[in-house]
mmCIF file of C-alpha atoms in Angstrom:
data_model
loop_
_atom_site.group_PDB
_atom_site.id
_atom_site.type_symbol
_atom_site.label_atom_id
_atom_site.label_comp_id
_atom_site.label_asym_id
_atom_site.label_seq_id
_atom_site.Cartn_x
_atom_site.Cartn_y
_atom_site.Cartn_z
ATOM 1 C CA MET A 1 112.696 118.931 100.218
ATOM 2 C CA ILE A 2 113.322 122.331 101.846
ATOM 3 C CA ILE A 3 109.904 123.620 100.838
ATOM 4 C CA GLU A 4 108.188 120.567 102.321
ATOM 5 C CA ALA A 5 110.216 120.876 105.539
ATOM 6 C CA LYS A 6 109.303 124.540 105.944
ATOM 7 C CA LEU A 7 105.674 123.781 105.133
ATOM 8 C CA SER A 8 105.766 121.102 107.842
ATOM 9 C CA GLY A 9 107.052 123.708 110.284
ATOM 10 C CA PHE A 10 104.226 126.042 109.342
ATOM 11 C CA LEU A 11 101.672 123.259 109.776
ATOM 12 C CA PHE A 12 102.956 122.366 113.241
ATOM 13 C CA LEU A 13 102.318 125.958 114.322
ATOM 14 C CA PHE A 14 99.073 126.301 112.369
ATOM 15 C CA ILE A 15 97.639 123.170 114.007
ATOM 16 C CA ILE A 16 98.398 124.575 117.466
ATOM 17 C CA ILE A 17 96.807 127.913 116.578
ATOM 18 C CA THR A 18 93.617 126.384 115.158
ATOM 19 C CA ASN A 19 93.345 124.053 118.147
ATOM 20 C CA ILE A 20 93.574 126.959 120.585
ATOM 21 C CA ALA A 21 91.187 129.047 118.477
ATOM 22 C CA SER A 22 88.589 126.269 118.421
ATOM 23 C CA GLY A 23 88.732 126.225 122.215
ATOM 24 C CA LYS A 24 87.990 129.943 122.286
ATOM 25 C CA PHE A 25 84.810 129.178 120.369
ATOM 26 C CA GLY A 26 83.647 126.506 122.788
ATOM 27 C CA TYR A 27 85.170 123.290 121.456
ATOM 28 C CA LYS A 28 86.579 121.269 124.358
ATOM 29 C CA THR A 29 88.330 117.933 124.097
ATOM 30 C CA PHE A 30 87.114 117.033 127.574
ATOM 31 C CA ASN A 31 83.869 118.779 128.321
ATOM 32 C CA ASP A 32 83.762 120.574 131.676
ATOM 33 C CA LEU A 33 79.987 121.062 131.480
ATOM 34 C CA SER A 34 77.158 118.622 132.083
ATOM 35 C CA SER A 35 75.267 117.473 129.010
ATOM 36 C CA ASP A 36 72.279 119.732 129.677
ATOM 37 C CA ALA A 37 74.534 122.736 130.330
ATOM 38 C CA LYS A 38 76.381 122.058 127.067
ATOM 39 C CA LEU A 39 73.137 121.913 125.115
ATOM 40 C CA GLN A 40 72.030 125.198 126.683
ATOM 41 C CA GLU A 41 75.379 126.778 125.806
ATOM 42 C CA ILE A 42 75.101 125.706 122.165
ATOM 43 C CA ASN A 43 71.475 126.860 121.941
ATOM 44 C CA THR A 44 72.433 130.275 123.312
ATOM 45 C CA ASP A 45 75.095 130.817 120.639
ATOM 46 C CA PRO A 46 74.888 128.257 117.801
ATOM 47 C CA LYS A 47 77.142 130.401 115.594
ATOM 48 C CA LYS A 48 79.954 130.060 118.128
ATOM 49 C CA PHE A 49 79.524 126.285 118.085
ATOM 50 C CA LYS A 50 79.673 126.222 114.268
ATOM 51 C CA ILE A 51 82.856 128.314 114.158
ATOM 52 C CA GLY A 52 84.538 126.112 116.759
ATOM 53 C CA PHE A 53 83.452 123.046 114.781
ATOM 54 C CA VAL A 54 84.925 124.377 111.530
ATOM 55 C CA LEU A 55 88.190 125.355 113.231
ATOM 56 C CA ILE A 56 88.710 121.920 114.775
ATOM 57 C CA LEU A 57 87.936 120.275 111.423
ATOM 58 C CA ILE A 58 90.584 122.475 109.808
ATOM 59 C CA GLU A 59 92.983 121.331 112.529
ATOM 60 C CA HIS A 60 92.248 117.662 111.797
ATOM 61 C CA PHE A 61 92.740 118.040 108.050
ATOM 62 C CA SER A 62 95.947 119.987 108.703
ATOM 63 C CA ILE A 63 97.269 116.975 110.648
ATOM 64 C CA ILE A 64 96.825 114.868 107.507
ATOM 65 C CA SER A 65 98.656 117.512 105.484
ATOM 66 C CA LEU A 66 101.459 117.570 108.065
ATOM 67 C CA ALA A 67 101.877 113.797 107.940
ATOM 68 C CA ILE A 68 102.204 113.994 104.146
ATOM 69 C CA THR A 69 104.644 116.931 104.048
ATOM 70 C CA LEU A 70 106.823 115.342 106.750
ATOM 71 C CA PHE A 71 106.836 112.106 104.762
ATOM 72 C CA ILE A 72 107.891 113.875 101.575
ATOM 73 C CA ALA A 73 110.550 115.928 103.364
ATOM 74 C CA PHE A 74 112.203 113.294 105.544
ATOM 75 C CA SER A 75 111.087 109.718 104.815
ATOM 76 C CA PHE A 76 114.014 109.176 102.427
ATOM 77 C CA HIS A 77 116.212 108.907 105.545
ATOM 78 C CA ASN A 78 114.234 105.867 106.732
ATOM 79 C CA ILE A 79 111.140 104.753 104.865
ATOM 80 C CA ILE A 80 109.946 102.532 107.734
ATOM 81 C CA PHE A 81 109.784 105.434 110.181
ATOM 82 C CA GLY A 82 108.119 107.498 107.456
ATOM 83 C CA ILE A 83 105.400 104.927 106.906
ATOM 84 C CA VAL A 84 104.842 104.552 110.662
ATOM 85 C CA TRP A 85 104.322 108.242 111.275
ATOM 86 C CA ALA A 86 102.262 108.757 108.128
ATOM 87 C CA ILE A 87 99.862 105.925 108.966
ATOM 88 C CA SER A 88 99.715 106.842 112.659
ATOM 89 C CA ARG A 89 99.062 110.544 112.274
ATOM 90 C CA ILE A 90 96.699 110.195 109.318
ATOM 91 C CA GLY A 91 94.829 107.517 111.281
ATOM 92 C CA GLU A 92 94.687 109.847 114.287
ATOM 93 C CA ALA A 93 93.157 112.601 112.174
ATOM 94 C CA LEU A 94 90.684 110.334 110.377
ATOM 95 C CA ILE A 95 89.338 108.958 113.667
ATOM 96 C CA GLN A 96 88.633 112.476 114.879
ATOM 97 C CA ILE A 97 87.175 113.619 111.557
ATOM 98 C CA TYR A 98 84.832 110.612 111.573
ATOM 99 C CA ASP A 99 83.685 111.490 115.079
ATOM 100 C CA LYS A 100 82.767 115.038 114.063
ATOM 101 C CA LYS A 101 79.734 113.725 112.185
ATOM 102 C CA ASN A 102 78.515 112.482 115.552
ATOM 103 C CA TYR A 103 79.569 115.657 117.384
ATOM 104 C CA TRP A 104 77.646 117.874 114.932
ATOM 105 C CA GLY A 105 74.497 116.169 116.208
ATOM 106 C CA LEU A 106 74.780 118.241 119.384
ATOM 107 C CA LEU A 107 73.592 121.256 117.399
ATOM 108 C CA ASP A 108 70.326 119.551 116.459
ATOM 109 C CA LEU A 109 69.792 118.409 120.044
ATOM 110 C CA ALA A 110 70.503 121.907 121.350
ATOM 111 C CA MET A 111 67.962 123.489 118.993
ATOM 112 C CA LYS A 112 65.264 121.115 120.284
ATOM 113 C CA TYR A 113 66.255 121.457 123.938
ATOM 114 C CA PRO A 114 64.281 124.623 124.935
ATOM 115 C CA ASP A 115 61.000 123.271 123.548
ATOM 116 C CA THR A 116 61.081 119.988 125.463
ATOM 117 C CA SER A 117 60.466 118.967 129.025
ATOM 118 C CA GLY A 118 60.162 115.884 131.171
ATOM 119 C CA ALA A 119 61.074 112.557 129.586
ATOM 120 C CA LYS A 120 61.768 114.102 126.155
ATOM 121 C CA ARG A 121 64.273 116.535 127.637
ATOM 122 C CA ASP A 122 65.921 113.721 129.596
ATOM 123 C CA THR A 123 66.285 111.796 126.332
ATOM 124 C CA LEU A 124 68.013 114.753 124.687
ATOM 125 C CA ILE A 125 70.339 115.098 127.665
ATOM 126 C CA ASP A 126 71.188 111.380 127.528
ATOM 127 C CA LEU A 127 71.892 111.586 123.793
ATOM 128 C CA GLY A 128 74.108 114.616 124.337
ATOM 129 C CA ARG A 129 76.004 112.825 127.095
ATOM 130 C CA SER A 130 76.517 109.819 124.826
ATOM 131 C CA ILE A 131 77.942 112.032 122.050
ATOM 132 C CA LEU A 132 80.335 113.774 124.427
ATOM 133 C CA ASN A 133 81.490 110.521 126.018
ATOM 134 C CA THR A 134 82.059 108.937 122.601
ATOM 135 C CA LYS A 135 84.073 111.953 121.465
ATOM 136 C CA GLU A 136 86.332 111.711 124.501
ATOM 137 C CA SER A 137 86.801 107.958 124.105
ATOM 138 C CA ARG A 138 87.735 108.267 120.431
ATOM 139 C CA PHE A 139 90.091 111.124 121.204
ATOM 140 C CA THR A 140 92.021 109.100 123.787
ATOM 141 C CA PHE A 141 92.365 106.238 121.304
ATOM 142 C CA ALA A 142 93.504 108.620 118.560
ATOM 143 C CA GLN A 143 96.187 109.950 120.893
ATOM 144 C CA ILE A 144 97.792 106.502 121.024
ATOM 145 C CA LEU A 145 98.397 106.883 117.289
ATOM 146 C CA PHE A 146 99.587 110.451 117.849
ATOM 147 C CA SER A 147 102.209 109.234 120.329
ATOM 148 C CA ILE A 148 103.442 106.520 117.963
ATOM 149 C CA GLY A 149 103.701 108.935 115.052
ATOM 150 C CA THR A 150 105.468 111.606 117.086
ATOM 151 C CA LEU A 151 107.908 109.048 118.503
ATOM 152 C CA ALA A 152 108.680 107.760 114.989
ATOM 153 C CA TYR A 153 109.719 111.089 113.519
ATOM 154 C CA SER A 154 111.496 112.135 116.727
ATOM 155 C CA ILE A 155 113.668 109.017 116.551
ATOM 156 C CA LEU A 156 114.383 109.731 112.891
ATOM 157 C CA PHE A 157 115.333 113.321 113.712
ATOM 158 C CA VAL A 158 117.828 112.136 116.350
ATOM 159 C CA THR A 159 119.217 109.237 114.312
ATOM 160 C CA TYR A 160 119.852 111.208 111.145
ATOM 161 C CA GLY A 161 120.582 114.653 112.578
ATOM 162 C CA VAL A 162 117.685 116.262 110.767
ATOM 163 C CA VAL A 163 117.187 118.815 113.558
ATOM 164 C CA PRO A 164 119.348 119.747 116.567
ATOM 165 C CA SER A 165 119.582 116.608 118.699
ATOM 166 C CA ILE A 166 118.144 118.323 121.776
ATOM 167 C CA ILE A 167 114.876 118.901 119.888
ATOM 168 C CA GLY A 168 114.698 115.303 118.732
ATOM 169 C CA TRP A 169 115.455 113.895 122.191
ATOM 170 C CA PHE A 170 112.889 116.227 123.713
ATOM 171 C CA GLY A 171 110.332 114.844 121.266
ATOM 172 C CA ILE A 172 111.203 111.253 122.179
ATOM 173 C CA ILE A 173 110.792 111.919 125.895
ATOM 174 C CA ALA A 174 107.610 113.945 125.403
ATOM 175 C CA SER A 175 105.949 111.355 123.166
ATOM 176 C CA ILE A 176 106.793 108.485 125.529
ATOM 177 C CA LEU A 177 105.445 110.351 128.566
ATOM 178 C CA TYR A 178 102.350 111.403 126.641
ATOM 179 C CA GLY A 179 101.717 107.864 125.459
ATOM 180 C CA LEU A 180 102.217 106.367 128.919
ATOM 181 C CA GLY A 181 100.036 109.044 130.472
ATOM 182 C CA ASN A 182 97.301 108.344 127.951
ATOM 183 C CA GLY A 183 97.500 104.613 128.663
ATOM 184 C CA ILE A 184 97.238 105.179 132.408
ATOM 185 C CA PHE A 185 94.307 107.555 131.915
ATOM 186 C CA ARG A 186 92.415 104.976 129.845
ATOM 187 C CA VAL A 187 92.728 102.477 132.700
ATOM 188 C CA LYS A 188 92.356 104.972 135.555
ATOM 189 C CA PRO A 189 90.436 108.061 134.335
ATOM 190 C CA ASN A 190 91.121 109.924 137.582
ATOM 191 C CA VAL A 191 94.899 109.724 137.083
ATOM 192 C CA LYS A 192 95.705 112.376 134.493
ATOM 193 C CA ILE A 193 98.826 114.091 135.839
ATOM 194 C CA LEU A 194 101.321 112.237 133.613
ATOM 195 C CA TRP A 195 99.184 112.791 130.526
ATOM 196 C CA ASN A 196 98.916 116.508 131.321
ATOM 197 C CA LEU A 197 102.683 116.726 131.785
ATOM 198 C CA GLY A 198 103.255 114.875 128.529
ATOM 199 C CA GLY A 199 100.786 117.179 126.781
ATOM 200 C CA LEU A 200 102.664 120.257 127.993
ATOM 201 C CA LEU A 201 105.971 118.809 126.807
ATOM 202 C CA ILE A 202 104.426 117.903 123.443
ATOM 203 C CA LEU A 203 103.169 121.467 123.052
ATOM 204 C CA ILE A 204 106.636 122.874 123.759
ATOM 205 C CA PHE A 205 108.201 120.333 121.403
ATOM 206 C CA GLU A 206 105.876 121.150 118.516
ATOM 207 C CA VAL A 207 106.246 124.908 118.936
ATOM 208 C CA VAL A 208 110.046 124.645 118.966
ATOM 209 C CA LEU A 209 110.180 122.071 116.161
ATOM 210 C CA GLY A 210 107.711 123.972 114.021
ATOM 211 C CA GLY A 211 109.584 127.234 114.500
ATOM 212 C CA TRP A 212 112.944 125.616 113.744
ATOM 213 C CA LEU A 213 111.722 123.928 110.552
ATOM 214 C CA LEU A 214 109.987 127.075 109.351
ATOM 215 C CA PHE A 215 112.717 129.610 110.087
ATOM 216 C CA PHE A 216 116.039 127.751 110.350
ATOM 217 C CA TYR A 217 115.903 124.576 108.253
#
């Protein structure tokens, strides 16, 4: 089980790295550009869009791998928790992978964008906006599963002393705040402060947990 635990640690860190790298190549969970500006951006540098797309897909598939390696390494402590986190985190990844088929459509819209005008251009902009809005909606739903999965293995870590208790308790607090913040955001999209705080805590948790599993387990 040591190999699987260390591989899980590596995957925690690898997922963070690929997520950040995809952002450097233009992939944004919540788009800060209007639909027409996004289409122009993609048209200007389609290769950048493709690289960001591939990187975020790698991140999603790595989440599935992480759920499996964590299950193999630690589910013998409590099979119920193992099943909960495996289903939750694999479900989270599959939702986002499924959405990428839709998101890839932005590239086709962007290639058509410069050669259109008037009503046809407005149609492309509306389609782009719909794709971006759908991506964000599916992401927020997937993060409910993320919170459940993270809470499940954090509780197991604390209960069975798998990692130092401070790491496990940090994960419990972070996942609860992240989940509550996500729930509030879904009801009140302008209230994002708790979700942002939870996201920061989750990032710290996963960096520390990943490093501990990889180098000290």
